[in-house]
Amino acid sequence: MLTKRVIPCLDVAAGRVVRGVKFSADKDAGDPIELARRYNTDGADELVFYDITASHEGRGLFMGLLEDCARELFIPLCVGGGLATVDDLYGVLRAGADKTSINSAAVRTPDLIDQGARRFGSQCIVLSIDAKKTVEDDGRNWWQVYVNGGRKATGIDAVAWAREGVDRGAGELVLNSIDADGTREGYDLELLSTVTGMVEVPVIASGGAGTLGHFTDAFSIGHAHAVLAASVFHYGVFSVPEVKRHLATHGLPVRL
């Protein structure tokens, strides 16, 4: 049985890790290099590094900071933010990343998923989806894809986009719930279970962790393959080992 992964996330802006509520990212959460070092020591299964303003600002990712973080790690590193071409993907892989995370650029140019999967293999291509629930006048609910760090609605159905991304070659999905992000009220289990029931690649739950039970729910109810969290780890609400011990006591296989 595959172990369940626990993944801290570094949302980086202007050289610092930042956090907020529903993608506001308005609070300083620390130095990315120090946090990378801590999570490597704590036994995180992976680390995600997002340059969260790169797409919005129309620039590439800060490579120097990425390289400094990568030198601290002996665990897999997934990197995203401002990656718009296959050459961009190659650049972060050369800088020390094990996986590339694409979001806004994939929505604008879906063939980037196909190209990346063909060149580097699906295991290196993670499709990150920022989704927000939309309620129509007739009462219909659906999840809409947002881009540019959650700033711009696209009109694209997040569930359909997840399926298309996998069909194009994405080897993994990250589901970021804008509604739940930073609230510490739990993952969007409805969105999570809907997507995990439709695709055959690993799905990572992101946005909303606030209690140990939320991590368990993501696996047992949402059927996630991994959980991603930020503020509860950065601010010391829980440590990675605490979360793993909790999961283990509930019968979930983890790497202790």
Short mmCIF file of C-alpha atoms in Angstrom, two decimals:
data_model
loop_
_atom_site.label_atom_id
_atom_site.label_comp_id
_atom_site.label_asym_id
_atom_site.label_seq_id
_atom_site.Cartn_x
_atom_site.Cartn_y
_atom_site.Cartn_z
CA MET A 1 0.00 0.00 0.00
CA LEU A 2 1.31 3.45 -0.92
CA THR A 3 2.05 5.71 2.01
CA LYS A 4 0.07 8.90 2.48
CA ARG A 5 2.20 11.99 1.97
CA VAL A 6 2.35 15.12 4.12
CA ILE A 7 3.61 18.15 2.19
CA PRO A 8 4.38 21.63 3.54
CA CYS A 9 4.01 24.49 1.06
CA LEU A 10 6.12 27.63 0.76
CA ASP A 11 4.16 30.46 -0.86
CA VAL A 12 6.91 32.93 -1.70
CA ALA A 13 6.59 36.63 -2.55
CA ALA A 14 9.41 39.20 -2.55
CA GLY A 15 11.80 36.63 -1.09
CA ARG A 16 9.64 35.76 1.93
CA VAL A 17 7.11 33.05 2.72
CA VAL A 18 3.67 34.66 3.03
CA ARG A 19 0.25 33.46 4.12
CA GLY A 20 -3.26 34.81 4.39
CA VAL A 21 -6.89 33.83 3.97
CA LYS A 22 -8.47 32.95 0.61
CA PHE A 23 -5.29 33.80 -1.30
CA SER A 24 -4.79 37.19 0.37
CA ALA A 25 -1.14 36.32 1.21
CA ASP A 26 -0.77 39.37 3.44
CA LYS A 27 1.15 37.96 6.43
CA ASP A 28 4.84 37.20 6.68
CA ALA A 29 5.50 33.57 7.62
CA GLY A 30 9.28 33.37 7.58
CA ASP A 31 12.41 32.82 5.58
CA PRO A 32 12.01 30.19 2.85
CA ILE A 33 15.49 28.75 3.30
CA GLU A 34 15.06 28.31 7.06
CA LEU A 35 11.64 26.74 6.56
CA ALA A 36 12.95 24.39 3.88
CA ARG A 37 15.68 23.29 6.25
CA ARG A 38 13.16 22.69 9.03
CA TYR A 39 10.77 20.62 6.92
CA ASN A 40 13.60 18.54 5.53
CA THR A 41 14.66 17.70 9.10
CA ASP A 42 11.07 17.12 10.24
CA GLY A 43 10.57 14.31 7.75
CA ALA A 44 8.19 15.98 5.28
CA ASP A 45 7.55 13.68 2.34
CA GLU A 46 7.95 16.51 -0.14
CA LEU A 47 8.14 20.30 -0.27
CA VAL A 48 6.24 22.62 -2.59
CA PHE A 49 7.72 26.00 -3.55
CA TYR A 50 5.35 28.48 -5.23
CA ASP A 51 6.47 31.90 -6.47
CA ILE A 52 2.91 33.15 -6.06
CA THR A 53 3.20 36.54 -7.79
CA ALA A 54 5.25 35.52 -10.83
CA SER A 55 2.30 34.91 -13.17
CA HIS A 56 0.43 38.01 -12.02
CA GLU A 57 3.55 40.14 -12.49
CA GLY A 58 4.33 38.59 -15.85
CA ARG A 59 7.83 37.44 -14.93
CA GLY A 60 9.78 34.25 -14.43
CA LEU A 61 10.43 32.51 -11.15
CA PHE A 62 13.19 33.74 -8.81
CA MET A 63 15.79 31.09 -9.65
CA GLY A 64 18.44 32.13 -7.14
CA LEU A 65 16.14 31.67 -4.16
CA LEU A 66 14.92 28.37 -5.56
CA GLU A 67 18.47 27.07 -5.87
CA ASP A 68 19.25 28.12 -2.29
CA CYS A 69 16.19 26.21 -1.02
CA ALA A 70 16.97 23.15 -3.13
CA ARG A 71 20.43 22.88 -1.55
CA GLU A 72 18.76 22.38 1.85
CA LEU A 73 16.66 19.43 0.77
CA PHE A 74 17.01 15.68 0.58
CA ILE A 75 13.31 15.23 -0.14
CA PRO A 76 11.44 15.77 -3.43
CA LEU A 77 10.84 19.40 -4.38
CA CYS A 78 7.93 20.59 -6.52
CA VAL A 79 8.22 24.11 -7.95
CA GLY A 80 5.68 26.42 -9.58
CA GLY A 81 5.05 30.05 -10.41
CA GLY A 82 5.60 31.84 -13.70
CA LEU A 83 6.45 28.67 -15.64
CA ALA A 84 5.14 29.39 -19.12
CA THR A 85 7.25 27.32 -21.54
CA VAL A 86 8.93 23.94 -21.72
CA ASP A 87 12.26 25.72 -21.35
CA ASP A 88 10.98 27.21 -18.06
CA LEU A 89 10.17 23.71 -16.84
CA TYR A 90 13.64 22.53 -17.82
CA GLY A 91 15.18 25.47 -15.98
CA VAL A 92 13.61 24.64 -12.62
CA LEU A 93 14.40 20.95 -13.01
CA ARG A 94 18.04 21.86 -13.61
CA ALA A 95 17.92 24.15 -10.56
CA GLY A 96 17.05 21.23 -8.29
CA ALA A 97 13.31 20.61 -8.62
CA ASP A 98 12.01 17.07 -8.99
CA LYS A 99 8.60 18.18 -10.28
CA THR A 100 7.20 21.23 -12.00
CA SER A 101 3.82 22.72 -11.09
CA ILE A 102 1.92 24.59 -13.79
CA ASN A 103 -1.29 26.52 -13.36
CA SER A 104 -2.05 29.79 -15.19
CA ALA A 105 0.14 29.00 -18.19
CA ALA A 106 -1.50 25.60 -18.60
CA VAL A 107 -4.93 27.26 -18.74
CA ARG A 108 -3.70 29.72 -21.39
CA THR A 109 -1.79 27.08 -23.34
CA PRO A 110 -3.05 23.58 -22.49
CA ASP A 111 -0.53 22.00 -24.87
CA LEU A 112 2.17 22.94 -22.33
CA ILE A 113 1.01 19.90 -20.34
CA ASP A 114 1.42 17.61 -23.36
CA GLN A 115 4.79 19.08 -24.26
CA GLY A 116 6.13 18.81 -20.72
CA ALA A 117 4.94 15.23 -20.30
CA ARG A 118 6.51 14.17 -23.58
CA ARG A 119 9.85 15.80 -22.81
CA PHE A 120 10.27 15.08 -19.10
CA GLY A 121 7.70 12.38 -18.30
CA SER A 122 4.33 12.72 -16.60
CA GLN A 123 5.94 12.23 -13.19
CA CYS A 124 7.51 15.71 -13.55
CA ILE A 125 4.27 17.50 -14.52
CA VAL A 126 1.91 18.57 -11.74
CA LEU A 127 -1.24 20.45 -12.73
CA SER A 128 -2.18 22.88 -9.97
CA ILE A 129 -5.80 24.04 -10.02
CA ASP A 130 -7.06 27.06 -8.08
CA ALA A 131 -10.80 26.47 -7.73
CA LYS A 132 -13.63 28.50 -6.23
CA LYS A 133 -17.25 27.49 -5.85
CA THR A 134 -19.59 29.45 -8.10
CA VAL A 135 -23.35 29.62 -7.47
CA GLU A 136 -25.54 30.41 -10.46
CA ASP A 137 -28.87 32.25 -10.33
CA ASP A 138 -30.69 28.97 -10.92
CA GLY A 139 -29.00 27.47 -7.84
CA ARG A 140 -26.50 25.33 -9.71
CA ASN A 141 -23.15 24.98 -7.92
CA TRP A 142 -19.86 24.34 -9.68
CA TRP A 143 -16.15 24.98 -9.15
CA GLN A 144 -14.54 27.57 -11.40
CA VAL A 145 -10.85 27.71 -12.28
CA TYR A 146 -9.05 30.92 -11.36
CA VAL A 147 -5.62 32.04 -12.58
CA ASN A 148 -3.00 34.67 -11.74
CA GLY A 149 -2.87 33.70 -8.08
CA GLY A 150 -6.64 33.46 -7.70
CA ARG A 151 -7.24 36.93 -9.13
CA LYS A 152 -8.92 36.11 -12.44
CA ALA A 153 -11.94 33.90 -13.13
CA THR A 154 -11.74 31.83 -16.31
CA GLY A 155 -15.21 30.36 -16.77
CA ILE A 156 -13.61 26.90 -16.89
CA ASP A 157 -15.11 24.05 -14.88
CA ALA A 158 -12.42 22.82 -12.46
CA VAL A 159 -13.55 19.19 -12.52
CA ALA A 160 -13.57 19.04 -16.33
CA TRP A 161 -10.18 20.78 -16.40
CA ALA A 162 -8.74 18.22 -13.98
CA ARG A 163 -9.83 15.40 -16.25
CA GLU A 164 -8.47 17.14 -19.35
CA GLY A 165 -5.16 17.83 -17.62
CA VAL A 166 -4.71 14.15 -16.81
CA ASP A 167 -5.68 13.15 -20.35
CA ARG A 168 -2.99 15.53 -21.62
CA GLY A 169 -0.32 13.93 -19.46
CA ALA A 170 -0.29 15.50 -16.00
CA GLY A 171 1.02 12.92 -13.56
CA GLU A 172 -0.43 14.55 -10.45
CA LEU A 173 -3.02 17.17 -9.49
CA VAL A 174 -3.03 19.76 -6.72
CA LEU A 175 -6.51 21.01 -5.83
CA ASN A 176 -6.29 24.43 -4.19
CA SER A 177 -9.61 25.50 -2.70
CA ILE A 178 -9.74 29.30 -2.72
CA ASP A 179 -12.81 29.22 -0.46
CA ALA A 180 -11.01 27.16 2.18
CA ASP A 181 -7.50 28.59 1.84
CA GLY A 182 -6.15 29.85 5.17
CA THR A 183 -9.49 29.47 6.96
CA ARG A 184 -8.41 26.39 8.96
CA GLU A 185 -11.97 25.10 8.58
CA GLY A 186 -11.08 21.97 6.64
CA TYR A 187 -10.39 20.89 3.09
CA ASP A 188 -13.12 21.11 0.45
CA LEU A 189 -14.02 17.43 0.69
CA GLU A 190 -16.80 17.66 -1.88
CA LEU A 191 -14.46 19.02 -4.53
CA LEU A 192 -11.75 16.58 -3.51
CA SER A 193 -13.91 13.46 -3.63
CA THR A 194 -15.45 14.54 -6.94
CA VAL A 195 -12.07 14.85 -8.64
CA THR A 196 -10.45 11.79 -7.05
CA GLY A 197 -13.40 9.73 -8.28
CA MET A 198 -12.75 10.80 -11.88
CA VAL A 199 -8.99 10.54 -12.35
CA GLU A 200 -6.42 7.81 -11.86
CA VAL A 201 -3.43 9.94 -10.89
CA PRO A 202 -2.53 11.12 -7.36
CA VAL A 203 -4.53 14.11 -6.11
CA ILE A 204 -3.15 16.44 -3.44
CA ALA A 205 -5.59 18.26 -1.16
CA SER A 206 -4.73 21.91 -0.55
CA GLY A 207 -6.41 24.68 1.42
CA GLY A 208 -8.12 24.69 4.79
CA ALA A 209 -6.24 22.42 7.19
CA GLY A 210 -6.78 23.54 10.79
CA THR A 211 -7.14 20.43 12.93
CA LEU A 212 -5.57 17.00 12.91
CA GLY A 213 -8.95 15.60 11.94
CA HIS A 214 -8.93 17.64 8.76
CA PHE A 215 -5.90 15.72 7.52
CA THR A 216 -7.59 12.40 8.25
CA ASP A 217 -10.78 13.53 6.50
CA ALA A 218 -8.86 14.45 3.36
CA PHE A 219 -7.76 10.84 3.04
CA SER A 220 -10.74 8.92 4.39
CA ILE A 221 -13.54 11.09 2.93
CA GLY A 222 -11.86 13.02 0.12
CA HIS A 223 -9.73 10.01 -0.97
CA ALA A 224 -6.68 12.24 -1.45
CA HIS A 225 -3.26 10.72 -1.98
CA ALA A 226 -1.46 13.52 -0.16
CA VAL A 227 -2.22 16.57 1.97
CA LEU A 228 -0.63 19.97 1.53
CA ALA A 229 -0.65 22.62 4.25
CA ALA A 230 1.11 25.89 4.99
CA SER A 231 0.11 28.14 7.87
CA VAL A 232 -0.47 25.38 10.44
CA PHE A 233 3.11 24.23 9.84
CA HIS A 234 4.75 27.64 9.44
CA TYR A 235 3.22 29.01 12.66
CA GLY A 236 3.78 25.85 14.70
CA VAL A 237 0.15 24.82 15.21
CA PHE A 238 1.22 21.30 14.27
CA SER A 239 4.48 19.78 13.16
CA VAL A 240 4.86 17.32 10.32
CA PRO A 241 5.69 14.48 12.76
CA GLU A 242 2.54 15.25 14.80
CA VAL A 243 0.36 14.98 11.72
CA LYS A 244 2.00 11.73 10.67
CA ARG A 245 1.58 10.17 14.10
CA HIS A 246 -2.09 11.15 14.07
CA LEU A 247 -2.59 9.58 10.66
CA ALA A 248 -0.82 6.41 11.76
CA THR A 249 -3.06 6.03 14.82
CA HIS A 250 -6.04 6.14 12.45
CA GLY A 251 -4.70 3.30 10.36
CA LEU A 252 -3.29 5.35 7.50
CA PRO A 253 0.12 4.27 6.17
CA VAL A 254 2.73 7.00 6.52
CA ARG A 255 6.52 7.23 6.44
CA LEU A 256 7.49 7.91 10.05
#
